[in-house]
Amino acid sequence: MSQEVEERKEFLPILENLDRVIHSPARLMILTFLYVVEEGDMVYLHNQTGLTWGNLSANVQKLKEAGYVEVKKSFVDDRPQTWVRLTDEGRQAFRDYRGQMKGVLDDLPD
Amino acid sequence: MSTMSDLKKIEVNTFQMIFLSDGLLDIYLGLTLIPYITWIYSDWAWSGILNGVVFVLFFPLFLYLKKRIVAPRVGMIKPGPARRRKMNLLVLATILAVLVTIAMIVFTGRAGGAASRMVAGIPMVFWAFSLAAVLITSIVAWLIDWPRLIVYGLLVAITIPVDAVYFLKSGRIPLTVIPMLVMVGTGIYMLVRFLRRYPLPQMGEMA
């Protein structure tokens, strides 16, 4: 087996074990913008990610089901306000995913 | 993978978008120069009171507009630990700035003291105020990632000694009006741009 094939085989387990919940552009964006703050509301996430409200809501729900985010709903001046924050588990999962991706992309042969 | 490697940049951009992109802080800072301008302009004894009025009136108005105009458009965040540490330092810097200003006022009050000594034809105290303007705005600009504040600080620092020589109690409009207009003008421009860029989301579309 050539060295190139050997190297490719080394990456496979990493790529196969990538967290599928995070490994979607929409959810990755949501996690990224939540990672840099303590918590943010849905308007913030909508503006930053550019996702439609429906898409944003569906992906936040998936992250919530995975235990990566906590969602708090309230009303302020008769307007709905939904706060989203990364759980410790979500923060760690994002760090792990970031490390895995960096490892794979940095070590790719030119 | 810029989203992966530029987390710090994303944090700074987020902070700037939420807290600085609307121009309200520019307008507020510009308006806080009004009492100083009136003091330079004439012997008007009410400048000190005006200072208090500006703070009491404009600061709650600033907070109100932030809540009513900015938050519904770009949302709200609670900053992360690194930003909170910087904000704590900002509080310390503000307290220090107030103490330095009070010390300068006390220093100025001592007639015949070092404050009345002239440097290049200008009383030393005005140089001190000028230097303080540059230092304080630079520190705050660094702490809150707001480079524009350095330009404002420099403009104020330049006009203070010039006003001291040519405009002090002269009944003519002092040069400090220029930084005030620059700040308020920039703020209004940014506010208009902000309102165009971030329209109010409709209740029905929100999650």
Short mmCIF file of N, CA and C in Angstrom, two decimals, chain B residues 51-201:
data_model
loop_
_atom_site.label_atom_id
_atom_site.label_comp_id
_atom_site.label_asym_id
_atom_site.label_seq_id
_atom_site.Cartn_x
_atom_site.Cartn_y
_atom_site.Cartn_z
N ASN B 51 -23.77 70.01 33.22
CA ASN B 51 -23.06 68.73 33.18
C ASN B 51 -23.91 67.62 33.79
N GLY B 52 -24.46 67.94 34.97
CA GLY B 52 -25.32 66.98 35.65
C GLY B 52 -26.58 66.70 34.85
N VAL B 53 -27.18 67.78 34.28
CA VAL B 53 -28.41 67.63 33.50
C VAL B 53 -28.15 66.72 32.29
N VAL B 54 -27.01 66.95 31.61
CA VAL B 54 -26.66 66.14 30.43
C VAL B 54 -26.58 64.66 30.82
N PHE B 55 -25.94 64.42 31.98
CA PHE B 55 -25.80 63.03 32.41
C PHE B 55 -27.16 62.44 32.80
N VAL B 56 -27.89 63.18 33.63
CA VAL B 56 -29.18 62.67 34.14
C VAL B 56 -30.19 62.49 32.99
N LEU B 57 -30.16 63.41 32.04
CA LEU B 57 -31.14 63.38 30.95
C LEU B 57 -30.73 62.41 29.83
N PHE B 58 -29.49 62.53 29.39
CA PHE B 58 -29.07 61.80 28.19
C PHE B 58 -28.72 60.35 28.45
N PHE B 59 -28.18 60.05 29.64
CA PHE B 59 -27.77 58.66 29.87
C PHE B 59 -28.97 57.70 29.91
N PRO B 60 -30.03 58.05 30.68
CA PRO B 60 -31.22 57.17 30.62
C PRO B 60 -31.82 57.12 29.21
N LEU B 61 -31.78 58.25 28.50
CA LEU B 61 -32.30 58.28 27.12
C LEU B 61 -31.50 57.34 26.23
N PHE B 62 -30.18 57.36 26.43
CA PHE B 62 -29.28 56.48 25.69
C PHE B 62 -29.64 55.01 25.96
N LEU B 63 -29.83 54.68 27.23
CA LEU B 63 -30.18 53.30 27.60
C LEU B 63 -31.55 52.91 27.03
N TYR B 64 -32.49 53.87 27.09
CA TYR B 64 -33.84 53.62 26.58
C TYR B 64 -33.81 53.33 25.07
N LEU B 65 -33.05 54.15 24.33
CA LEU B 65 -32.96 53.96 22.88
C LEU B 65 -32.27 52.63 22.55
N LYS B 66 -31.27 52.28 23.35
CA LYS B 66 -30.60 50.99 23.16
C LYS B 66 -31.62 49.85 23.27
N LYS B 67 -32.48 49.97 24.28
CA LYS B 67 -33.45 48.91 24.54
C LYS B 67 -34.53 48.89 23.45
N ARG B 68 -34.97 50.08 23.03
CA ARG B 68 -36.10 50.16 22.10
C ARG B 68 -35.70 50.02 20.63
N ILE B 69 -34.52 50.55 20.29
CA ILE B 69 -34.13 50.56 18.87
C ILE B 69 -33.17 49.42 18.53
N VAL B 70 -32.17 49.24 19.39
CA VAL B 70 -31.09 48.30 19.05
C VAL B 70 -31.46 46.85 19.34
N ALA B 71 -31.88 46.59 20.58
CA ALA B 71 -32.13 45.19 20.98
C ALA B 71 -33.13 44.46 20.07
N PRO B 72 -34.26 45.09 19.71
CA PRO B 72 -35.20 44.33 18.85
C PRO B 72 -34.65 44.06 17.45
N ARG B 73 -33.65 44.82 17.04
CA ARG B 73 -33.11 44.66 15.67
C ARG B 73 -31.95 43.67 15.58
N VAL B 74 -30.99 43.79 16.50
CA VAL B 74 -29.82 42.90 16.41
C VAL B 74 -29.77 41.88 17.54
N GLY B 75 -30.74 41.97 18.44
CA GLY B 75 -30.79 41.00 19.52
C GLY B 75 -29.93 41.41 20.70
N MET B 76 -29.90 40.51 21.66
CA MET B 76 -29.14 40.80 22.88
C MET B 76 -28.22 39.62 23.19
N ILE B 77 -27.12 39.97 23.84
CA ILE B 77 -26.19 38.91 24.28
C ILE B 77 -25.75 39.18 25.71
N LYS B 78 -25.30 38.14 26.36
CA LYS B 78 -24.55 38.33 27.59
C LYS B 78 -23.11 37.96 27.23
N PRO B 79 -22.18 38.89 27.40
CA PRO B 79 -20.81 38.64 26.96
C PRO B 79 -20.16 37.45 27.67
N GLY B 80 -19.20 36.87 27.02
CA GLY B 80 -18.46 35.75 27.58
C GLY B 80 -17.47 36.21 28.64
N PRO B 81 -16.78 35.25 29.30
CA PRO B 81 -15.89 35.59 30.42
C PRO B 81 -14.77 36.57 30.05
N ALA B 82 -14.16 36.39 28.87
CA ALA B 82 -13.04 37.26 28.47
C ALA B 82 -13.53 38.71 28.34
N ARG B 83 -14.69 38.86 27.71
CA ARG B 83 -15.24 40.22 27.52
C ARG B 83 -15.65 40.82 28.85
N ARG B 84 -16.18 39.98 29.76
CA ARG B 84 -16.60 40.48 31.08
C ARG B 84 -15.39 40.98 31.87
N ARG B 85 -14.25 40.28 31.71
CA ARG B 85 -13.02 40.73 32.39
C ARG B 85 -12.63 42.11 31.88
N LYS B 86 -12.75 42.29 30.55
CA LYS B 86 -12.42 43.59 29.96
C LYS B 86 -13.38 44.67 30.46
N MET B 87 -14.66 44.31 30.59
CA MET B 87 -15.66 45.27 31.06
C MET B 87 -15.37 45.67 32.51
N ASN B 88 -14.92 44.71 33.32
CA ASN B 88 -14.56 45.03 34.70
C ASN B 88 -13.39 46.01 34.73
N LEU B 89 -12.43 45.78 33.83
CA LEU B 89 -11.30 46.71 33.73
C LEU B 89 -11.78 48.09 33.29
N LEU B 90 -12.81 48.10 32.42
CA LEU B 90 -13.36 49.37 31.95
C LEU B 90 -13.97 50.16 33.12
N VAL B 91 -14.64 49.43 34.02
CA VAL B 91 -15.22 50.10 35.20
C VAL B 91 -14.09 50.71 36.04
N LEU B 92 -13.01 49.94 36.21
CA LEU B 92 -11.85 50.45 36.97
C LEU B 92 -11.26 51.68 36.29
N ALA B 93 -11.13 51.59 34.95
CA ALA B 93 -10.57 52.72 34.19
C ALA B 93 -11.46 53.95 34.32
N THR B 94 -12.78 53.74 34.33
CA THR B 94 -13.71 54.87 34.45
C THR B 94 -13.57 55.52 35.83
N ILE B 95 -13.49 54.68 36.87
CA ILE B 95 -13.33 55.22 38.23
C ILE B 95 -12.03 56.02 38.31
N LEU B 96 -10.98 55.45 37.72
CA LEU B 96 -9.67 56.12 37.72
C LEU B 96 -9.76 57.46 36.98
N ALA B 97 -10.47 57.46 35.84
CA ALA B 97 -10.61 58.68 35.04
C ALA B 97 -11.34 59.76 35.83
N VAL B 98 -12.39 59.35 36.57
CA VAL B 98 -13.15 60.32 37.39
C VAL B 98 -12.24 60.88 38.49
N LEU B 99 -11.45 60.00 39.14
CA LEU B 99 -10.55 60.44 40.21
C LEU B 99 -9.50 61.41 39.67
N VAL B 100 -8.95 61.08 38.50
CA VAL B 100 -7.93 61.95 37.89
C VAL B 100 -8.54 63.31 37.57
N THR B 101 -9.77 63.30 37.03
CA THR B 101 -10.43 64.56 36.68
C THR B 101 -10.67 65.41 37.92
N ILE B 102 -11.15 64.75 39.01
CA ILE B 102 -11.38 65.49 40.26
C ILE B 102 -10.06 66.07 40.78
N ALA B 103 -9.00 65.25 40.71
CA ALA B 103 -7.69 65.71 41.17
C ALA B 103 -7.24 66.93 40.36
N MET B 104 -7.52 66.89 39.06
CA MET B 104 -7.12 68.02 38.20
C MET B 104 -7.89 69.28 38.56
N ILE B 105 -9.19 69.09 38.85
CA ILE B 105 -10.01 70.27 39.20
C ILE B 105 -9.50 70.89 40.50
N VAL B 106 -9.17 70.03 41.47
CA VAL B 106 -8.62 70.51 42.75
C VAL B 106 -7.29 71.22 42.50
N PHE B 107 -6.48 70.61 41.65
CA PHE B 107 -5.16 71.12 41.28
C PHE B 107 -5.29 72.51 40.63
N THR B 108 -6.29 72.64 39.75
CA THR B 108 -6.51 73.91 39.05
C THR B 108 -6.93 75.00 40.02
N GLY B 109 -7.65 74.61 41.05
CA GLY B 109 -8.17 75.59 42.01
C GLY B 109 -7.09 76.27 42.83
N ARG B 110 -5.92 75.67 42.89
CA ARG B 110 -4.84 76.27 43.69
C ARG B 110 -4.16 77.38 42.89
N ALA B 111 -4.61 78.60 43.09
CA ALA B 111 -4.05 79.75 42.35
C ALA B 111 -2.57 79.91 42.68
N GLY B 112 -1.78 80.20 41.67
CA GLY B 112 -0.36 80.42 41.84
C GLY B 112 0.44 79.14 41.96
N GLY B 113 -0.23 77.99 41.92
CA GLY B 113 0.45 76.71 42.00
C GLY B 113 0.98 76.27 40.64
N ALA B 114 1.36 75.00 40.60
CA ALA B 114 1.95 74.46 39.36
C ALA B 114 0.95 74.52 38.19
N ALA B 115 -0.35 74.49 38.54
CA ALA B 115 -1.36 74.48 37.48
C ALA B 115 -1.35 75.74 36.63
N SER B 116 -0.96 76.85 37.27
CA SER B 116 -0.99 78.11 36.53
C SER B 116 0.30 78.35 35.73
N ARG B 117 1.27 77.47 35.89
CA ARG B 117 2.52 77.60 35.13
C ARG B 117 2.24 77.44 33.63
N MET B 118 2.92 78.24 32.84
CA MET B 118 2.64 78.21 31.39
C MET B 118 3.64 77.30 30.67
N VAL B 119 3.14 76.52 29.74
CA VAL B 119 3.99 75.72 28.86
C VAL B 119 3.58 76.07 27.43
N ALA B 120 4.52 76.65 26.67
CA ALA B 120 4.25 77.11 25.29
C ALA B 120 3.07 78.09 25.26
N GLY B 121 2.99 78.93 26.29
CA GLY B 121 1.96 79.96 26.31
C GLY B 121 0.59 79.46 26.75
N ILE B 122 0.52 78.22 27.19
CA ILE B 122 -0.76 77.65 27.59
C ILE B 122 -0.64 77.14 29.03
N PRO B 123 -1.62 77.47 29.91
CA PRO B 123 -1.54 76.96 31.29
C PRO B 123 -1.39 75.44 31.31
N MET B 124 -0.51 74.99 32.23
CA MET B 124 -0.16 73.56 32.25
C MET B 124 -1.38 72.65 32.41
N VAL B 125 -2.36 73.16 33.16
CA VAL B 125 -3.52 72.31 33.43
C VAL B 125 -4.24 71.89 32.14
N PHE B 126 -4.22 72.76 31.15
CA PHE B 126 -4.89 72.41 29.89
C PHE B 126 -4.12 71.31 29.15
N TRP B 127 -2.78 71.35 29.28
CA TRP B 127 -1.99 70.25 28.70
C TRP B 127 -2.32 68.95 29.41
N ALA B 128 -2.51 69.08 30.74
CA ALA B 128 -2.84 67.86 31.53
C ALA B 128 -4.18 67.29 31.08
N PHE B 129 -5.17 68.18 30.89
CA PHE B 129 -6.48 67.73 30.41
C PHE B 129 -6.35 67.08 29.03
N SER B 130 -5.54 67.69 28.20
CA SER B 130 -5.32 67.20 26.84
C SER B 130 -4.72 65.78 26.86
N LEU B 131 -3.69 65.65 27.71
CA LEU B 131 -3.02 64.35 27.83
C LEU B 131 -4.00 63.30 28.39
N ALA B 132 -4.78 63.74 29.39
CA ALA B 132 -5.76 62.81 29.99
C ALA B 132 -6.77 62.35 28.95
N ALA B 133 -7.19 63.28 28.08
CA ALA B 133 -8.17 62.93 27.03
C ALA B 133 -7.62 61.82 26.14
N VAL B 134 -6.35 61.96 25.75
CA VAL B 134 -5.74 60.95 24.86
C VAL B 134 -5.60 59.61 25.59
N LEU B 135 -5.06 59.69 26.83
CA LEU B 135 -4.80 58.45 27.58
C LEU B 135 -6.09 57.69 27.88
N ILE B 136 -7.09 58.43 28.40
CA ILE B 136 -8.33 57.76 28.81
C ILE B 136 -9.04 57.16 27.60
N THR B 137 -9.16 57.94 26.52
CA THR B 137 -9.87 57.41 25.34
C THR B 137 -9.10 56.23 24.73
N SER B 138 -7.76 56.29 24.77
CA SER B 138 -6.98 55.18 24.20
C SER B 138 -7.20 53.90 25.01
N ILE B 139 -7.18 54.05 26.35
CA ILE B 139 -7.37 52.87 27.21
C ILE B 139 -8.77 52.29 26.99
N VAL B 140 -9.77 53.18 26.99
CA VAL B 140 -11.16 52.70 26.81
C VAL B 140 -11.32 52.08 25.41
N ALA B 141 -10.73 52.72 24.40
CA ALA B 141 -10.81 52.21 23.02
C ALA B 141 -10.25 50.80 22.94
N TRP B 142 -9.13 50.59 23.65
CA TRP B 142 -8.52 49.26 23.64
C TRP B 142 -9.39 48.25 24.39
N LEU B 143 -9.94 48.70 25.52
CA LEU B 143 -10.74 47.78 26.34
C LEU B 143 -12.03 47.35 25.65
N ILE B 144 -12.64 48.26 24.89
CA ILE B 144 -13.93 47.89 24.27
C ILE B 144 -13.81 47.72 22.75
N ASP B 145 -12.60 47.60 22.25
CA ASP B 145 -12.38 47.38 20.81
C ASP B 145 -13.11 48.42 19.97
N TRP B 146 -12.84 49.68 20.26
CA TRP B 146 -13.54 50.78 19.58
C TRP B 146 -12.50 51.80 19.10
N PRO B 147 -11.78 51.51 18.00
CA PRO B 147 -10.68 52.37 17.56
C PRO B 147 -11.11 53.81 17.26
N ARG B 148 -12.37 53.99 16.85
CA ARG B 148 -12.86 55.34 16.53
C ARG B 148 -12.71 56.31 17.71
N LEU B 149 -12.76 55.75 18.92
CA LEU B 149 -12.68 56.58 20.12
C LEU B 149 -11.31 57.27 20.23
N ILE B 150 -10.27 56.62 19.70
CA ILE B 150 -8.94 57.23 19.73
C ILE B 150 -8.94 58.52 18.91
N VAL B 151 -9.62 58.49 17.76
CA VAL B 151 -9.71 59.68 16.90
C VAL B 151 -10.46 60.78 17.65
N TYR B 152 -11.56 60.42 18.30
CA TYR B 152 -12.32 61.41 19.08
C TYR B 152 -11.43 62.01 20.18
N GLY B 153 -10.69 61.14 20.87
CA GLY B 153 -9.81 61.60 21.95
C GLY B 153 -8.75 62.55 21.44
N LEU B 154 -8.17 62.22 20.28
CA LEU B 154 -7.14 63.09 19.69
C LEU B 154 -7.73 64.45 19.32
N LEU B 155 -8.92 64.43 18.72
CA LEU B 155 -9.57 65.69 18.33
C LEU B 155 -9.81 66.59 19.55
N VAL B 156 -10.31 65.97 20.62
CA VAL B 156 -10.56 66.74 21.85
C VAL B 156 -9.24 67.25 22.41
N ALA B 157 -8.22 66.37 22.40
CA ALA B 157 -6.91 66.73 22.96
C ALA B 157 -6.30 67.92 22.21
N ILE B 158 -6.51 67.98 20.91
CA ILE B 158 -5.94 69.08 20.11
C ILE B 158 -6.69 70.39 20.40
N THR B 159 -8.01 70.29 20.52
CA THR B 159 -8.80 71.52 20.66
C THR B 159 -8.70 72.13 22.06
N ILE B 160 -8.40 71.31 23.08
CA ILE B 160 -8.35 71.84 24.46
C ILE B 160 -7.32 72.97 24.60
N PRO B 161 -6.03 72.76 24.23
CA PRO B 161 -5.06 73.85 24.40
C PRO B 161 -5.37 75.05 23.50
N VAL B 162 -5.86 74.80 22.28
CA VAL B 162 -6.18 75.90 21.36
C VAL B 162 -7.30 76.76 21.95
N ASP B 163 -8.32 76.09 22.48
CA ASP B 163 -9.43 76.82 23.11
C ASP B 163 -8.93 77.63 24.31
N ALA B 164 -7.98 77.04 25.07
CA ALA B 164 -7.47 77.71 26.26
C ALA B 164 -6.81 79.05 25.91
N VAL B 165 -6.17 79.10 24.75
CA VAL B 165 -5.44 80.31 24.35
C VAL B 165 -6.36 81.31 23.65
N TYR B 166 -7.14 80.82 22.71
CA TYR B 166 -7.86 81.75 21.83
C TYR B 166 -9.35 81.94 22.16
N PHE B 167 -9.93 80.99 22.88
CA PHE B 167 -11.39 81.06 23.02
C PHE B 167 -11.90 81.12 24.46
N LEU B 168 -11.00 80.95 25.46
CA LEU B 168 -11.45 80.88 26.85
C LEU B 168 -12.21 82.15 27.24
N LYS B 169 -13.48 81.98 27.60
CA LYS B 169 -14.36 83.08 28.04
C LYS B 169 -14.39 84.23 27.06
N SER B 170 -14.21 83.94 25.79
CA SER B 170 -14.13 85.00 24.77
C SER B 170 -15.49 85.35 24.19
N GLY B 171 -16.49 84.54 24.45
CA GLY B 171 -17.80 84.78 23.85
C GLY B 171 -17.86 84.27 22.41
N ARG B 172 -16.75 83.63 21.96
CA ARG B 172 -16.76 83.03 20.60
C ARG B 172 -16.89 81.52 20.74
N ILE B 173 -17.45 80.90 19.72
CA ILE B 173 -17.67 79.45 19.80
C ILE B 173 -16.32 78.72 19.75
N PRO B 174 -16.03 77.92 20.78
CA PRO B 174 -14.70 77.27 20.83
C PRO B 174 -14.55 76.13 19.82
N LEU B 175 -13.31 75.74 19.63
CA LEU B 175 -13.02 74.67 18.64
C LEU B 175 -13.53 73.30 19.08
N THR B 176 -13.78 73.14 20.39
CA THR B 176 -14.26 71.83 20.87
C THR B 176 -15.59 71.47 20.24
N VAL B 177 -16.24 72.48 19.64
CA VAL B 177 -17.48 72.19 18.90
C VAL B 177 -17.19 71.21 17.75
N ILE B 178 -15.97 71.28 17.20
CA ILE B 178 -15.64 70.40 16.05
C ILE B 178 -15.71 68.92 16.44
N PRO B 179 -14.95 68.49 17.50
CA PRO B 179 -15.10 67.07 17.87
C PRO B 179 -16.53 66.70 18.24
N MET B 180 -17.24 67.66 18.88
CA MET B 180 -18.63 67.35 19.24
C MET B 180 -19.45 67.07 17.98
N LEU B 181 -19.29 67.94 16.97
CA LEU B 181 -20.05 67.75 15.73
C LEU B 181 -19.62 66.48 15.00
N VAL B 182 -18.31 66.19 15.06
CA VAL B 182 -17.80 64.97 14.41
C VAL B 182 -18.44 63.74 15.07
N MET B 183 -18.47 63.75 16.41
CA MET B 183 -19.03 62.60 17.13
C MET B 183 -20.53 62.46 16.85
N VAL B 184 -21.26 63.56 17.01
CA VAL B 184 -22.71 63.50 16.81
C VAL B 184 -23.03 63.17 15.34
N GLY B 185 -22.29 63.79 14.43
CA GLY B 185 -22.50 63.54 12.99
C GLY B 185 -22.23 62.09 12.62
N THR B 186 -21.10 61.57 13.12
CA THR B 186 -20.76 60.16 12.87
C THR B 186 -21.84 59.25 13.45
N GLY B 187 -22.27 59.61 14.67
CA GLY B 187 -23.30 58.81 15.34
C GLY B 187 -24.60 58.78 14.55
N ILE B 188 -25.02 59.94 14.05
CA ILE B 188 -26.28 60.00 13.28
C ILE B 188 -26.15 59.19 11.99
N TYR B 189 -25.00 59.35 11.32
CA TYR B 189 -24.76 58.58 10.09
C TYR B 189 -24.85 57.07 10.37
N MET B 190 -24.19 56.66 11.48
CA MET B 190 -24.18 55.23 11.81
C MET B 190 -25.55 54.73 12.23
N LEU B 191 -26.30 55.60 12.91
CA LEU B 191 -27.64 55.21 13.34
C LEU B 191 -28.56 54.99 12.13
N VAL B 192 -28.46 55.91 11.15
CA VAL B 192 -29.28 55.77 9.94
C VAL B 192 -28.90 54.48 9.21
N ARG B 193 -27.58 54.24 9.10
CA ARG B 193 -27.09 53.03 8.42
C ARG B 193 -27.55 51.78 9.16
N PHE B 194 -27.50 51.86 10.49
CA PHE B 194 -27.92 50.73 11.32
C PHE B 194 -29.41 50.41 11.10
N LEU B 195 -30.24 51.48 11.09
CA LEU B 195 -31.68 51.27 10.94
C LEU B 195 -32.02 50.69 9.56
N ARG B 196 -31.24 51.10 8.56
CA ARG B 196 -31.47 50.54 7.20
C ARG B 196 -31.02 49.09 7.13
N ARG B 197 -29.87 48.83 7.76
CA ARG B 197 -29.29 47.48 7.66
C ARG B 197 -30.08 46.45 8.46
N TYR B 198 -30.60 46.88 9.59
CA TYR B 198 -31.30 45.94 10.47
C TYR B 198 -32.75 46.38 10.67
N PRO B 199 -33.65 46.03 9.76
CA PRO B 199 -35.06 46.38 9.96
C PRO B 199 -35.65 45.58 11.13
N LEU B 200 -36.72 46.10 11.67
CA LEU B 200 -37.37 45.44 12.80
C LEU B 200 -38.01 44.13 12.34
N PRO B 201 -37.65 42.99 12.95
CA PRO B 201 -38.29 41.74 12.53
C PRO B 201 -39.79 41.76 12.85
#
